[in-house]
Amino acid sequence: MVKGPSSPPAARLAAWLLLALTATLFFYRVDELPLPHGDERSFLDVPFRFANFGDLRYPVFMSESFGADDLRPYPPITALALRSVAVKSVGFSARNSRLVSGILILIVILASVWWLRSCFDVSPSLLALVMAPIAFAPVVILAARSTRLEQETFFFGAASALLLVSGGKLGLTRSTIVLLFAGVLAAVAAGMHPFGVVYGGLAAIALVA
């Protein structure tokens, strides 16, 4: 059992302050900072079309001469699908799309906290010490405040990884249903972005081991 040096009230206060600061960094003035760039503007076409026309086409980079009217070869059809559904349910805007990114990243962080607490009984103060560098990393903050393919890939891949190691003490879960569900999530992540193949590979190794 790993315990931190702080008293429980102080440790809980530190954990709540960390959560509040993380939420501030992820969501405060998210529609203004950072300024949108070309990739983000083009990726927004997918949820925009889904919200307004009900399809998942990607009309910016792929011209009709390459069959883009009927087929979307890039990004993969699974990419941005979760975001498109979420944004359509609350109304399309660049701000709402960025909020989806922040929520997905925050869910992964909170799920990681839950995993550390449930499997290793890590104290709140030590959790804050471990998770702060992750939550405050510039690349994580930027991912939470922009629209790209990587956020959904990371969300599904991290969910798969956490399910695989939910057996406790770095042990793989023995539940067949959980293993299969983790494999499905890893496959979805692998179909969204090239780096998502890493999650699929880990799941495949776990399922055949």
PDB file of C-alpha atoms in Angstrom:
ATOM      1  CA  MET A   1       0.000   0.000   0.000  1.00  0.00           C
ATOM      2  CA  VAL A   2       1.415   3.381  -1.029  1.00  0.00           C
ATOM      3  CA  LYS A   3       0.599   6.311   1.170  1.00  0.00           C
ATOM      4  CA  GLY A   4       1.514   9.980   0.922  1.00  0.00           C
ATOM      5  CA  PRO A   5       2.786  12.139   3.777  1.00  0.00           C
ATOM      6  CA  SER A   6      -0.083  14.611   3.830  1.00  0.00           C
ATOM      7  CA  SER A   7      -3.033  14.374   6.180  1.00  0.00           C
ATOM      8  CA  PRO A   8      -6.270  13.190   4.519  1.00  0.00           C
ATOM      9  CA  PRO A   9      -7.999  16.634   4.558  1.00  0.00           C
ATOM     10  CA  ALA A  10      -4.955  18.366   3.083  1.00  0.00           C
ATOM     11  CA  ALA A  11      -4.510  15.610   0.522  1.00  0.00           C
ATOM     12  CA  ARG A  12      -8.128  15.820  -0.576  1.00  0.00           C
ATOM     13  CA  LEU A  13      -7.850  19.596  -0.845  1.00  0.00           C
ATOM     14  CA  ALA A  14      -4.742  19.235  -3.027  1.00  0.00           C
ATOM     15  CA  ALA A  15      -6.549  16.749  -5.248  1.00  0.00           C
ATOM     16  CA  TRP A  16      -9.546  19.051  -5.707  1.00  0.00           C
ATOM     17  CA  LEU A  17      -7.279  22.014  -6.423  1.00  0.00           C
ATOM     18  CA  LEU A  18      -5.453  19.947  -9.014  1.00  0.00           C
ATOM     19  CA  LEU A  19      -8.760  19.014 -10.658  1.00  0.00           C
ATOM     20  CA  ALA A  20      -9.926  22.650 -10.651  1.00  0.00           C
ATOM     21  CA  LEU A  21      -6.646  23.854 -12.148  1.00  0.00           C
ATOM     22  CA  THR A  22      -6.730  21.120 -14.781  1.00  0.00           C
ATOM     23  CA  ALA A  23     -10.287  22.050 -15.760  1.00  0.00           C
ATOM     24  CA  THR A  24      -9.267  25.703 -15.981  1.00  0.00           C
ATOM     25  CA  LEU A  25      -6.310  24.914 -18.234  1.00  0.00           C
ATOM     26  CA  PHE A  26      -8.480  22.684 -20.423  1.00  0.00           C
ATOM     27  CA  PHE A  27     -11.612  24.810 -20.774  1.00  0.00           C
ATOM     28  CA  TYR A  28     -11.023  28.483 -19.881  1.00  0.00           C
ATOM     29  CA  ARG A  29     -11.419  30.638 -23.023  1.00  0.00           C
ATOM     30  CA  VAL A  30     -11.123  27.467 -25.074  1.00  0.00           C
ATOM     31  CA  ASP A  31     -12.758  29.163 -28.062  1.00  0.00           C
ATOM     32  CA  GLU A  32     -10.020  31.820 -28.166  1.00  0.00           C
ATOM     33  CA  LEU A  33      -6.752  30.066 -27.320  1.00  0.00           C
ATOM     34  CA  PRO A  34      -4.940  28.684 -29.203  1.00  0.00           C
ATOM     35  CA  LEU A  35      -5.844  30.267 -32.513  1.00  0.00           C
ATOM     36  CA  PRO A  36      -7.197  27.698 -35.008  1.00  0.00           C
ATOM     37  CA  HIS A  37      -4.812  26.466 -37.686  1.00  0.00           C
ATOM     38  CA  GLY A  38      -5.341  24.846 -41.068  1.00  0.00           C
ATOM     39  CA  ASP A  39      -5.613  21.265 -39.851  1.00  0.00           C
ATOM     40  CA  GLU A  40      -8.171  22.118 -37.204  1.00  0.00           C
ATOM     41  CA  ARG A  41     -10.312  24.105 -39.614  1.00  0.00           C
ATOM     42  CA  SER A  42     -10.308  21.306 -42.161  1.00  0.00           C
ATOM     43  CA  PHE A  43     -11.078  18.596 -39.590  1.00  0.00           C
ATOM     44  CA  LEU A  44     -14.047  20.667 -38.409  1.00  0.00           C
ATOM     45  CA  ASP A  45     -15.647  20.069 -41.800  1.00  0.00           C
ATOM     46  CA  VAL A  46     -16.477  16.501 -40.762  1.00  0.00           C
ATOM     47  CA  PRO A  47     -18.620  17.306 -37.670  1.00  0.00           C
ATOM     48  CA  PHE A  48     -20.018  20.338 -39.531  1.00  0.00           C
ATOM     49  CA  ARG A  49     -21.275  18.199 -42.384  1.00  0.00           C
ATOM     50  CA  PHE A  50     -22.633  15.583 -39.993  1.00  0.00           C
ATOM     51  CA  ALA A  51     -24.505  18.233 -37.974  1.00  0.00           C
ATOM     52  CA  ASN A  52     -25.930  19.967 -41.031  1.00  0.00           C
ATOM     53  CA  PHE A  53     -26.187  17.295 -43.751  1.00  0.00           C
ATOM     54  CA  GLY A  54     -26.047  14.003 -41.843  1.00  0.00           C
ATOM     55  CA  ASP A  55     -23.020  12.542 -43.630  1.00  0.00           C
ATOM     56  CA  LEU A  56     -19.371  11.996 -42.694  1.00  0.00           C
ATOM     57  CA  ARG A  57     -17.749  13.160 -45.916  1.00  0.00           C
ATOM     58  CA  TYR A  58     -14.538  15.135 -45.895  1.00  0.00           C
ATOM     59  CA  PRO A  59     -14.748  17.682 -48.717  1.00  0.00           C
ATOM     60  CA  VAL A  60     -11.605  19.751 -48.234  1.00  0.00           C
ATOM     61  CA  PHE A  61      -8.552  17.769 -49.319  1.00  0.00           C
ATOM     62  CA  MET A  62     -10.187  15.104 -51.485  1.00  0.00           C
ATOM     63  CA  SER A  63     -11.680  16.382 -54.735  1.00  0.00           C
ATOM     64  CA  GLU A  64     -14.537  14.689 -56.597  1.00  0.00           C
ATOM     65  CA  SER A  65     -12.084  13.519 -59.254  1.00  0.00           C
ATOM     66  CA  PHE A  66     -10.690  11.112 -56.653  1.00  0.00           C
ATOM     67  CA  GLY A  67     -14.133   9.795 -55.723  1.00  0.00           C
ATOM     68  CA  ALA A  68     -14.447  11.813 -52.518  1.00  0.00           C
ATOM     69  CA  ASP A  69     -18.160  12.268 -53.175  1.00  0.00           C
ATOM     70  CA  ASP A  70     -18.790   8.581 -52.420  1.00  0.00           C
ATOM     71  CA  LEU A  71     -15.764   7.482 -50.419  1.00  0.00           C
ATOM     72  CA  ARG A  72     -13.778   9.080 -47.620  1.00  0.00           C
ATOM     73  CA  PRO A  73     -10.327   7.462 -47.668  1.00  0.00           C
ATOM     74  CA  TYR A  74      -8.852   9.969 -45.214  1.00  0.00           C
ATOM     75  CA  PRO A  75      -9.362  10.460 -42.357  1.00  0.00           C
ATOM     76  CA  PRO A  76     -10.600   6.882 -41.706  1.00  0.00           C
ATOM     77  CA  ILE A  77     -14.360   6.719 -41.379  1.00  0.00           C
ATOM     78  CA  THR A  78     -14.128   5.950 -37.643  1.00  0.00           C
ATOM     79  CA  ALA A  79     -12.098   9.105 -37.023  1.00  0.00           C
ATOM     80  CA  LEU A  80     -14.120  12.045 -35.727  1.00  0.00           C
ATOM     81  CA  ALA A  81     -17.310   9.928 -35.600  1.00  0.00           C
ATOM     82  CA  LEU A  82     -17.672  10.190 -31.808  1.00  0.00           C
ATOM     83  CA  ARG A  83     -16.963  13.917 -31.966  1.00  0.00           C
ATOM     84  CA  SER A  84     -19.472  14.390 -34.780  1.00  0.00           C
ATOM     85  CA  VAL A  85     -22.254  12.716 -32.804  1.00  0.00           C
ATOM     86  CA  ALA A  86     -21.409  14.663 -29.635  1.00  0.00           C
ATOM     87  CA  VAL A  87     -21.213  18.004 -31.416  1.00  0.00           C
ATOM     88  CA  LYS A  88     -24.440  17.404 -33.302  1.00  0.00           C
ATOM     89  CA  SER A  89     -26.266  16.650 -30.040  1.00  0.00           C
ATOM     90  CA  VAL A  90     -25.337  20.050 -28.544  1.00  0.00           C
ATOM     91  CA  GLY A  91     -25.053  22.102 -31.728  1.00  0.00           C
ATOM     92  CA  PHE A  92     -22.092  22.534 -34.024  1.00  0.00           C
ATOM     93  CA  SER A  93     -19.434  25.108 -33.234  1.00  0.00           C
ATOM     94  CA  ALA A  94     -15.650  25.140 -33.115  1.00  0.00           C
ATOM     95  CA  ARG A  95     -15.925  25.813 -29.381  1.00  0.00           C
ATOM     96  CA  ASN A  96     -18.117  22.773 -28.752  1.00  0.00           C
ATOM     97  CA  SER A  97     -15.709  20.605 -30.710  1.00  0.00           C
ATOM     98  CA  ARG A  98     -12.851  21.785 -28.513  1.00  0.00           C
ATOM     99  CA  LEU A  99     -14.953  21.110 -25.424  1.00  0.00           C
ATOM    100  CA  VAL A 100     -15.361  17.520 -26.616  1.00  0.00           C
ATOM    101  CA  SER A 101     -11.570  17.248 -26.864  1.00  0.00           C
ATOM    102  CA  GLY A 102     -11.099  18.542 -23.326  1.00  0.00           C
ATOM    103  CA  ILE A 103     -13.752  16.234 -21.912  1.00  0.00           C
ATOM    104  CA  LEU A 104     -12.207  13.173 -23.567  1.00  0.00           C
ATOM    105  CA  ILE A 105      -8.728  13.991 -22.242  1.00  0.00           C
ATOM    106  CA  LEU A 106     -10.123  14.761 -18.768  1.00  0.00           C
ATOM    107  CA  ILE A 107     -12.006  11.440 -18.696  1.00  0.00           C
ATOM    108  CA  VAL A 108      -8.752   9.588 -19.441  1.00  0.00           C
ATOM    109  CA  ILE A 109      -6.975  11.411 -16.610  1.00  0.00           C
ATOM    110  CA  LEU A 110      -9.787  10.713 -14.128  1.00  0.00           C
ATOM    111  CA  ALA A 111      -9.956   7.068 -15.239  1.00  0.00           C
ATOM    112  CA  SER A 112      -6.213   6.765 -14.663  1.00  0.00           C
ATOM    113  CA  VAL A 113      -6.667   8.214 -11.176  1.00  0.00           C
ATOM    114  CA  TRP A 114      -9.417   5.705 -10.469  1.00  0.00           C
ATOM    115  CA  TRP A 115      -7.201   2.860 -11.708  1.00  0.00           C
ATOM    116  CA  LEU A 116      -4.295   3.892  -9.490  1.00  0.00           C
ATOM    117  CA  ARG A 117      -6.593   4.223  -6.478  1.00  0.00           C
ATOM    118  CA  SER A 118      -8.422   0.939  -7.019  1.00  0.00           C
ATOM    119  CA  CYS A 119      -5.409  -1.214  -7.933  1.00  0.00           C
ATOM    120  CA  PHE A 120      -2.685   0.294  -5.751  1.00  0.00           C
ATOM    121  CA  ASP A 121      -4.546   2.296  -3.078  1.00  0.00           C
ATOM    122  CA  VAL A 122      -2.441   5.364  -3.887  1.00  0.00           C
ATOM    123  CA  SER A 123      -3.121   8.274  -1.539  1.00  0.00           C
ATOM    124  CA  PRO A 124      -4.676  11.499  -2.890  1.00  0.00           C
ATOM    125  CA  SER A 125      -1.515  13.480  -2.212  1.00  0.00           C
ATOM    126  CA  LEU A 126       0.650  11.027  -4.125  1.00  0.00           C
ATOM    127  CA  LEU A 127      -1.912  10.912  -6.913  1.00  0.00           C
ATOM    128  CA  ALA A 128      -1.696  14.675  -7.226  1.00  0.00           C
ATOM    129  CA  LEU A 129       2.084  14.441  -7.369  1.00  0.00           C
ATOM    130  CA  VAL A 130       1.955  11.763 -10.083  1.00  0.00           C
ATOM    131  CA  MET A 131      -0.823  13.210 -12.224  1.00  0.00           C
ATOM    132  CA  ALA A 132       0.135  16.910 -12.135  1.00  0.00           C
ATOM    133  CA  PRO A 133       3.043  16.588 -14.603  1.00  0.00           C
ATOM    134  CA  ILE A 134       0.762  14.636 -16.941  1.00  0.00           C
ATOM    135  CA  ALA A 135      -2.227  16.973 -16.742  1.00  0.00           C
ATOM    136  CA  PHE A 136      -0.073  20.081 -17.046  1.00  0.00           C
ATOM    137  CA  ALA A 137       2.118  18.840 -19.905  1.00  0.00           C
ATOM    138  CA  PRO A 138       1.915  21.345 -22.784  1.00  0.00           C
ATOM    139  CA  VAL A 139       1.073  18.619 -25.303  1.00  0.00           C
ATOM    140  CA  VAL A 140      -1.844  17.432 -23.141  1.00  0.00           C
ATOM    141  CA  ILE A 141      -3.185  20.961 -22.676  1.00  0.00           C
ATOM    142  CA  LEU A 142      -2.908  21.637 -26.402  1.00  0.00           C
ATOM    143  CA  ALA A 143      -4.686  18.371 -27.198  1.00  0.00           C
ATOM    144  CA  ALA A 144      -7.500  19.332 -24.815  1.00  0.00           C
ATOM    145  CA  ARG A 145      -7.905  22.733 -26.481  1.00  0.00           C
ATOM    146  CA  SER A 146      -7.946  21.790 -30.173  1.00  0.00           C
ATOM    147  CA  THR A 147      -9.697  19.596 -32.724  1.00  0.00           C
ATOM    148  CA  ARG A 148      -7.630  16.789 -34.219  1.00  0.00           C
ATOM    149  CA  LEU A 149      -7.852  13.051 -34.799  1.00  0.00           C
ATOM    150  CA  GLU A 150      -5.586  12.188 -31.885  1.00  0.00           C
ATOM    151  CA  GLN A 151      -7.965  12.975 -29.027  1.00  0.00           C
ATOM    152  CA  GLU A 152     -10.473  10.262 -29.895  1.00  0.00           C
ATOM    153  CA  THR A 153      -7.683   7.832 -30.742  1.00  0.00           C
ATOM    154  CA  PHE A 154      -6.088   8.470 -27.362  1.00  0.00           C
ATOM    155  CA  PHE A 155      -9.454   8.161 -25.591  1.00  0.00           C
ATOM    156  CA  PHE A 156     -10.343   4.756 -27.059  1.00  0.00           C
ATOM    157  CA  GLY A 157      -6.776   3.486 -26.798  1.00  0.00           C
ATOM    158  CA  ALA A 158      -6.365   4.558 -23.184  1.00  0.00           C
ATOM    159  CA  ALA A 159      -9.735   3.011 -22.300  1.00  0.00           C
ATOM    160  CA  SER A 160      -8.558  -0.244 -23.860  1.00  0.00           C
ATOM    161  CA  ALA A 161      -5.256  -0.159 -21.964  1.00  0.00           C
ATOM    162  CA  LEU A 162      -6.937   0.566 -18.628  1.00  0.00           C
ATOM    163  CA  LEU A 163      -9.379  -2.294 -19.143  1.00  0.00           C
ATOM    164  CA  LEU A 164      -6.545  -4.680 -19.998  1.00  0.00           C
ATOM    165  CA  VAL A 165      -4.685  -3.927 -16.766  1.00  0.00           C
ATOM    166  CA  SER A 166      -7.752  -3.750 -14.552  1.00  0.00           C
ATOM    167  CA  GLY A 167      -6.765  -7.026 -12.902  1.00  0.00           C
ATOM    168  CA  GLY A 168      -4.779  -5.133 -10.272  1.00  0.00           C
ATOM    169  CA  LYS A 169      -1.046  -4.889  -9.478  1.00  0.00           C
ATOM    170  CA  LEU A 170      -0.209  -4.661 -13.201  1.00  0.00           C
ATOM    171  CA  GLY A 171      -2.014  -7.932 -13.856  1.00  0.00           C
ATOM    172  CA  LEU A 172      -4.237  -8.422 -16.897  1.00  0.00           C
ATOM    173  CA  THR A 173      -7.923  -8.841 -16.265  1.00  0.00           C
ATOM    174  CA  ARG A 174      -9.145 -12.425 -16.398  1.00  0.00           C
ATOM    175  CA  SER A 175     -12.636 -11.529 -17.567  1.00  0.00           C
ATOM    176  CA  THR A 176     -13.213 -12.705 -21.127  1.00  0.00           C
ATOM    177  CA  ILE A 177     -15.866 -10.043 -21.714  1.00  0.00           C
ATOM    178  CA  VAL A 178     -13.580  -7.249 -20.502  1.00  0.00           C
ATOM    179  CA  LEU A 179     -10.722  -8.554 -22.644  1.00  0.00           C
ATOM    180  CA  LEU A 180     -12.905  -8.675 -25.739  1.00  0.00           C
ATOM    181  CA  PHE A 181     -14.285  -5.198 -25.056  1.00  0.00           C
ATOM    182  CA  ALA A 182     -10.749  -3.890 -24.598  1.00  0.00           C
ATOM    183  CA  GLY A 183      -9.822  -5.492 -27.909  1.00  0.00           C
ATOM    184  CA  VAL A 184     -12.740  -3.807 -29.664  1.00  0.00           C
ATOM    185  CA  LEU A 185     -11.753  -0.410 -28.261  1.00  0.00           C
ATOM    186  CA  ALA A 186      -8.154  -0.979 -29.340  1.00  0.00           C
ATOM    187  CA  ALA A 187      -9.309  -1.908 -32.838  1.00  0.00           C
ATOM    188  CA  VAL A 188     -11.383   1.278 -33.040  1.00  0.00           C
ATOM    189  CA  ALA A 189      -8.369   3.322 -31.930  1.00  0.00           C
ATOM    190  CA  ALA A 190      -6.173   1.576 -34.500  1.00  0.00           C
ATOM    191  CA  GLY A 191      -8.654   2.440 -37.230  1.00  0.00           C
ATOM    192  CA  MET A 192      -8.620   6.142 -36.429  1.00  0.00           C
ATOM    193  CA  HIS A 193      -4.984   7.125 -36.656  1.00  0.00           C
ATOM    194  CA  PRO A 194      -1.643   5.437 -37.407  1.00  0.00           C
ATOM    195  CA  PHE A 195      -0.376   5.746 -33.839  1.00  0.00           C
ATOM    196  CA  GLY A 196      -3.527   3.969 -32.668  1.00  0.00           C
ATOM    197  CA  VAL A 197      -2.097   0.752 -34.064  1.00  0.00           C
ATOM    198  CA  VAL A 198       0.029   0.610 -30.903  1.00  0.00           C
ATOM    199  CA  TYR A 199      -3.112   0.048 -28.826  1.00  0.00           C
ATOM    200  CA  GLY A 200      -4.333  -2.639 -31.186  1.00  0.00           C
ATOM    201  CA  GLY A 201      -0.985  -4.400 -30.979  1.00  0.00           C
ATOM    202  CA  LEU A 202      -1.010  -4.383 -27.199  1.00  0.00           C
ATOM    203  CA  ALA A 203      -4.544  -5.735 -27.115  1.00  0.00           C
ATOM    204  CA  ALA A 204      -3.705  -8.484 -29.593  1.00  0.00           C
ATOM    205  CA  ILE A 205      -0.687  -9.562 -27.513  1.00  0.00           C
ATOM    206  CA  ALA A 206      -2.818  -9.590 -24.368  1.00  0.00           C
ATOM    207  CA  LEU A 207      -5.603 -11.611 -25.981  1.00  0.00           C
ATOM    208  CA  VAL A 208      -3.287 -14.342 -27.310  1.00  0.00           C
ATOM    209  CA  ALA A 209      -0.918 -14.450 -24.333  1.00  0.00           C
TER     210      ALA A 209
END
